[in-house]
Amino acid sequence: MSLPFIDLKSQYAALKTSIDARIQRVLDHGQYIMGPEVKELEQALATYTGAKHCITVASGTEALLIALMALDFKPGDEVITTPFTFAATAEVIVLLGGVPVFVDIEPDTCNIDASLIEAAITPRTRAIMPVGLYGQVADMDEINAVAARHGLAVIEDAAQSFGASYKSRKSCNLSTFGCTSFFPSKPLGCYGDGGAIFTNDDAMAQASREIRVHGQSQRYTHTRLGVGGRMDTLQCAIVLGKLERFDWEVAQRLAIGERYQQLLAELPASLNIQRLVVRDDRDCVWAQFTLSVDHREQVQQRLQEAGIPTAIHYPKPLHQQPFYQRYGQGQSLPHSERAARRVMSLPMSADLAPAQQDSVIQALIAATRVSA
């Protein structure tokens, strides 16, 4: 039997009693939109991150979009971001008429290279949008310092890094806005789409709350442009259920990720399997456990034959995508391009057993030797 890439079934089995009861409670009271679980989850998430405000929204994409709208983002405004991310990061900028400006990544973490950001700032730059790729937060202190020097906002795309820590602070409480996703495969996921915005700014929080309900400051009083961006009560109830063991899951992810790293460190250098570096002042919740290999397609095929699923996050950087290359303007971003050719993600879940990890690594060794 093939190993699951993400084991949501084991997670549900462990939480079934609580999740089922919370879902039934919503079915009983029938408040499917903005029911009491919405506020309960927002309070719980704000407490978890330490942020003053949490605003749940329909998806991680919606979180980024609403954050930009709250900043009164205008057509032609620029946002500096990474090209090595899911399209949603740049998508929301373009949807509002803005321009994504791509700078390259650090080759060892695959996160945006903070040292390259300042040179990309122009009079039209409005914000910086770093991504906590694979579950590790970017160099937020350095990014915030650049932003402060130039009067810019920072929006942390924490779709993959919720639960991670950076210098003893939680992801989503590190900048102007933190935006995360509760897509089912994320470290903290629901059973559909969902997301959240975090901020310590009262005005930004109020704007975000109004924007998510079509710009209403009160019912049928539309004080600003908005969207239908609410997170369903049922999905909030599910996340509340999952929060009950989230601290345990984060600890497991850290331990399983570290064990993967140690097992990989023991492999012969001739296999040319490169691990991601986790900086000493932060951790990684491994939304995907990702490494780099040569001959990736052949390695993936061999692993598939051995019952080991893999994925690629991401096979083509945004500045080379058919739509977004117009913003890259032919620029060369070599670290992003090399990563896109070589990255591969292995099975990763809080419930992944040591024996399963061992099977993955043994299959990886065999696959890389045959493909070399």
PDB file of N, CA and C in Angstrom, residues 45-51 135-145 154 156 158 161-178 198 200 246 250 254 279-285:
ATOM      1  N   LEU A  45      -6.951  32.002  17.997  1.00  0.00           N
ATOM      2  CA  LEU A  45      -5.795  32.186  17.125  1.00  0.00           C
ATOM      3  C   LEU A  45      -4.999  33.426  17.500  1.00  0.00           C
ATOM      4  N   ALA A  46      -5.690  34.480  17.899  1.00  0.00           N
ATOM      5  CA  ALA A  46      -4.995  35.680  18.351  1.00  0.00           C
ATOM      6  C   ALA A  46      -4.159  35.358  19.591  1.00  0.00           C
ATOM      7  N   THR A  47      -4.735  34.597  20.505  1.00  0.00           N
ATOM      8  CA  THR A  47      -3.998  34.191  21.701  1.00  0.00           C
ATOM      9  C   THR A  47      -2.793  33.339  21.335  1.00  0.00           C
ATOM     10  N   TYR A  48      -2.979  32.438  20.395  1.00  0.00           N
ATOM     11  CA  TYR A  48      -1.890  31.541  20.000  1.00  0.00           C
ATOM     12  C   TYR A  48      -0.704  32.314  19.412  1.00  0.00           C
ATOM     13  N   THR A  49      -0.985  33.261  18.535  1.00  0.00           N
ATOM     14  CA  THR A  49       0.093  33.994  17.870  1.00  0.00           C
ATOM     15  C   THR A  49       0.617  35.153  18.705  1.00  0.00           C
ATOM     16  N   GLY A  50      -0.208  35.662  19.616  1.00  0.00           N
ATOM     17  CA  GLY A  50       0.144  36.863  20.350  1.00  0.00           C
ATOM     18  C   GLY A  50      -0.262  38.137  19.648  1.00  0.00           C
ATOM     19  N   ALA A  51      -0.876  38.014  18.474  1.00  0.00           N
ATOM     20  CA  ALA A  51      -1.341  39.196  17.744  1.00  0.00           C
ATOM     21  C   ALA A  51      -2.579  39.778  18.412  1.00  0.00           C
ATOM     22  N   GLY A 135       7.435  26.216   5.562  1.00  0.00           N
ATOM     23  CA  GLY A 135       7.208  26.220   7.000  1.00  0.00           C
ATOM     24  C   GLY A 135       8.232  26.978   7.805  1.00  0.00           C
ATOM     25  N   GLN A 136       9.217  27.605   7.130  1.00  0.00           N
ATOM     26  CA  GLN A 136      10.231  28.404   7.814  1.00  0.00           C
ATOM     27  C   GLN A 136      10.045  29.879   7.472  1.00  0.00           C
ATOM     28  N   VAL A 137       9.970  30.712   8.493  1.00  0.00           N
ATOM     29  CA  VAL A 137       9.767  32.151   8.304  1.00  0.00           C
ATOM     30  C   VAL A 137      11.014  32.764   7.655  1.00  0.00           C
ATOM     31  N   ALA A 138      10.806  33.756   6.812  1.00  0.00           N
ATOM     32  CA  ALA A 138      11.904  34.489   6.177  1.00  0.00           C
ATOM     33  C   ALA A 138      12.594  35.398   7.204  1.00  0.00           C
ATOM     34  N   ASP A 139      13.599  36.155   6.758  1.00  0.00           N
ATOM     35  CA  ASP A 139      14.367  37.040   7.646  1.00  0.00           C
ATOM     36  C   ASP A 139      13.557  38.301   7.968  1.00  0.00           C
ATOM     37  N   MET A 140      12.573  38.141   8.846  1.00  0.00           N
ATOM     38  CA  MET A 140      11.594  39.202   9.051  1.00  0.00           C
ATOM     39  C   MET A 140      12.174  40.455   9.691  1.00  0.00           C
ATOM     40  N   ASP A 141      13.105  40.347  10.607  1.00  0.00           N
ATOM     41  CA  ASP A 141      13.682  41.550  11.208  1.00  0.00           C
ATOM     42  C   ASP A 141      14.388  42.403  10.161  1.00  0.00           C
ATOM     43  N   GLU A 142      15.155  41.765   9.295  1.00  0.00           N
ATOM     44  CA  GLU A 142      15.838  42.495   8.230  1.00  0.00           C
ATOM     45  C   GLU A 142      14.834  43.120   7.266  1.00  0.00           C
ATOM     46  N   ILE A 143      13.787  42.364   6.931  1.00  0.00           N
ATOM     47  CA  ILE A 143      12.760  42.872   6.011  1.00  0.00           C
ATOM     48  C   ILE A 143      11.998  44.032   6.639  1.00  0.00           C
ATOM     49  N   ASN A 144      11.634  43.905   7.908  1.00  0.00           N
ATOM     50  CA  ASN A 144      10.935  44.991   8.595  1.00  0.00           C
ATOM     51  C   ASN A 144      11.798  46.244   8.688  1.00  0.00           C
ATOM     52  N   ALA A 145      13.110  46.064   8.860  1.00  0.00           N
ATOM     53  CA  ALA A 145      14.009  47.220   8.938  1.00  0.00           C
ATOM     54  C   ALA A 145      14.061  47.963   7.612  1.00  0.00           C
ATOM     55  N   VAL A 154       4.623  45.544   5.504  1.00  0.00           N
ATOM     56  CA  VAL A 154       5.091  44.180   5.289  1.00  0.00           C
ATOM     57  C   VAL A 154       3.919  43.229   5.522  1.00  0.00           C
ATOM     58  N   GLU A 156       3.249  39.323   5.699  1.00  0.00           N
ATOM     59  CA  GLU A 156       3.849  37.990   5.759  1.00  0.00           C
ATOM     60  C   GLU A 156       2.873  36.973   5.175  1.00  0.00           C
ATOM     61  N   ALA A 158       2.090  33.680   5.303  1.00  0.00           N
ATOM     62  CA  ALA A 158       2.387  32.577   6.208  1.00  0.00           C
ATOM     63  C   ALA A 158       1.491  31.378   5.943  1.00  0.00           C
ATOM     64  N   SER A 161       3.616  28.565   7.036  1.00  0.00           N
ATOM     65  CA  SER A 161       4.441  28.676   8.245  1.00  0.00           C
ATOM     66  C   SER A 161       3.652  28.908   9.533  1.00  0.00           C
ATOM     67  N   PHE A 162       2.331  28.760   9.516  1.00  0.00           N
ATOM     68  CA  PHE A 162       1.582  28.949  10.750  1.00  0.00           C
ATOM     69  C   PHE A 162       2.032  27.911  11.770  1.00  0.00           C
ATOM     70  N   GLY A 163       2.349  28.373  12.974  1.00  0.00           N
ATOM     71  CA  GLY A 163       2.862  27.495  14.022  1.00  0.00           C
ATOM     72  C   GLY A 163       4.360  27.585  14.186  1.00  0.00           C
ATOM     73  N   ALA A 164       5.048  28.150  13.194  1.00  0.00           N
ATOM     74  CA  ALA A 164       6.505  28.287  13.268  1.00  0.00           C
ATOM     75  C   ALA A 164       6.886  29.454  14.170  1.00  0.00           C
ATOM     76  N   SER A 165       8.110  29.405  14.679  1.00  0.00           N
ATOM     77  CA  SER A 165       8.631  30.466  15.540  1.00  0.00           C
ATOM     78  C   SER A 165       9.843  31.124  14.904  1.00  0.00           C
ATOM     79  N   TYR A 166       9.971  32.419  15.176  1.00  0.00           N
ATOM     80  CA  TYR A 166      11.092  33.224  14.685  1.00  0.00           C
ATOM     81  C   TYR A 166      11.561  34.104  15.837  1.00  0.00           C
ATOM     82  N   LYS A 167      12.753  33.833  16.343  1.00  0.00           N
ATOM     83  CA  LYS A 167      13.288  34.588  17.478  1.00  0.00           C
ATOM     84  C   LYS A 167      12.277  34.650  18.626  1.00  0.00           C
ATOM     85  N   SER A 168      11.698  33.489  18.923  1.00  0.00           N
ATOM     86  CA  SER A 168      10.742  33.299  20.033  1.00  0.00           C
ATOM     87  C   SER A 168       9.395  33.970  19.797  1.00  0.00           C
ATOM     88  N   ARG A 169       9.155  34.461  18.585  1.00  0.00           N
ATOM     89  CA  ARG A 169       7.846  35.021  18.240  1.00  0.00           C
ATOM     90  C   ARG A 169       7.180  34.128  17.203  1.00  0.00           C
ATOM     91  N   LYS A 170       5.856  34.149  17.184  1.00  0.00           N
ATOM     92  CA  LYS A 170       5.120  33.278  16.293  1.00  0.00           C
ATOM     93  C   LYS A 170       4.939  33.908  14.911  1.00  0.00           C
ATOM     94  N   SER A 171       5.032  33.064  13.903  1.00  0.00           N
ATOM     95  CA  SER A 171       4.644  33.473  12.558  1.00  0.00           C
ATOM     96  C   SER A 171       3.234  34.052  12.609  1.00  0.00           C
ATOM     97  N   CYS A 172       2.992  35.067  11.822  1.00  0.00           N
ATOM     98  CA  CYS A 172       1.731  35.827  11.737  1.00  0.00           C
ATOM     99  C   CYS A 172       1.669  36.966  12.740  1.00  0.00           C
ATOM    100  N   ASN A 173       2.672  37.093  13.602  1.00  0.00           N
ATOM    101  CA  ASN A 173       2.733  38.229  14.522  1.00  0.00           C
ATOM    102  C   ASN A 173       4.109  38.879  14.422  1.00  0.00           C
ATOM    103  N   LEU A 174       4.545  39.119  13.181  1.00  0.00           N
ATOM    104  CA  LEU A 174       5.907  39.593  12.947  1.00  0.00           C
ATOM    105  C   LEU A 174       5.977  40.864  12.122  1.00  0.00           C
ATOM    106  N   SER A 175       4.831  41.360  11.630  1.00  0.00           N
ATOM    107  CA  SER A 175       4.881  42.504  10.707  1.00  0.00           C
ATOM    108  C   SER A 175       3.520  43.197  10.658  1.00  0.00           C
ATOM    109  N   THR A 176       3.348  44.097   9.690  1.00  0.00           N
ATOM    110  CA  THR A 176       2.090  44.836   9.563  1.00  0.00           C
ATOM    111  C   THR A 176       0.898  43.887   9.524  1.00  0.00           C
ATOM    112  N   PHE A 177       1.006  42.894   8.656  1.00  0.00           N
ATOM    113  CA  PHE A 177      -0.014  41.858   8.524  1.00  0.00           C
ATOM    114  C   PHE A 177       0.655  40.495   8.483  1.00  0.00           C
ATOM    115  N   GLY A 178      -0.012  39.510   9.048  1.00  0.00           N
ATOM    116  CA  GLY A 178       0.323  38.107   8.819  1.00  0.00           C
ATOM    117  C   GLY A 178      -0.895  37.451   8.207  1.00  0.00           C
ATOM    118  N   PHE A 198      -3.852  38.498  10.523  1.00  0.00           N
ATOM    119  CA  PHE A 198      -3.431  38.917  11.859  1.00  0.00           C
ATOM    120  C   PHE A 198      -2.779  40.288  11.774  1.00  0.00           C
ATOM    121  N   ASN A 200      -1.639  43.910  14.522  1.00  0.00           N
ATOM    122  CA  ASN A 200      -1.694  44.631  15.795  1.00  0.00           C
ATOM    123  C   ASN A 200      -2.202  46.050  15.616  1.00  0.00           C
ATOM    124  N   PHE A 246      -2.844  20.906  18.399  1.00  0.00           N
ATOM    125  CA  PHE A 246      -1.924  21.568  17.474  1.00  0.00           C
ATOM    126  C   PHE A 246      -0.527  21.733  18.071  1.00  0.00           C
ATOM    127  N   VAL A 250       2.760  20.450  16.158  1.00  0.00           N
ATOM    128  CA  VAL A 250       3.928  21.269  15.839  1.00  0.00           C
ATOM    129  C   VAL A 250       5.187  20.611  16.386  1.00  0.00           C
ATOM    130  N   LEU A 254       8.355  19.325  14.110  1.00  0.00           N
ATOM    131  CA  LEU A 254       9.738  19.728  14.350  1.00  0.00           C
ATOM    132  C   LEU A 254      10.628  18.497  14.519  1.00  0.00           C
ATOM    133  N   ARG A 279      17.527  28.157   9.788  1.00  0.00           N
ATOM    134  CA  ARG A 279      18.366  29.112  10.514  1.00  0.00           C
ATOM    135  C   ARG A 279      18.294  28.873  12.036  1.00  0.00           C
ATOM    136  N   ASP A 280      19.381  29.218  12.712  1.00  0.00           N
ATOM    137  CA  ASP A 280      19.485  28.953  14.152  1.00  0.00           C
ATOM    138  C   ASP A 280      18.478  29.739  14.981  1.00  0.00           C
ATOM    139  N   ASP A 281      18.007  30.889  14.464  1.00  0.00           N
ATOM    140  CA  ASP A 281      17.108  31.738  15.252  1.00  0.00           C
ATOM    141  C   ASP A 281      15.629  31.482  14.969  1.00  0.00           C
ATOM    142  N   ARG A 282      15.329  30.359  14.317  1.00  0.00           N
ATOM    143  CA  ARG A 282      13.930  30.044  13.986  1.00  0.00           C
ATOM    144  C   ARG A 282      13.775  28.536  13.829  1.00  0.00           C
ATOM    145  N   ASP A 283      12.542  28.093  13.639  1.00  0.00           N
ATOM    146  CA  ASP A 283      12.311  26.680  13.363  1.00  0.00           C
ATOM    147  C   ASP A 283      11.494  26.543  12.083  1.00  0.00           C
ATOM    148  N   CYS A 284      11.137  25.323  11.752  1.00  0.00           N
ATOM    149  CA  CYS A 284      10.381  25.056  10.523  1.00  0.00           C
ATOM    150  C   CYS A 284       9.324  24.006  10.827  1.00  0.00           C
ATOM    151  N   VAL A 285       8.061  24.310  10.509  1.00  0.00           N
ATOM    152  CA  VAL A 285       6.986  23.358  10.773  1.00  0.00           C
ATOM    153  C   VAL A 285       6.757  22.406   9.602  1.00  0.00           C
TER     154      VAL A 285
END
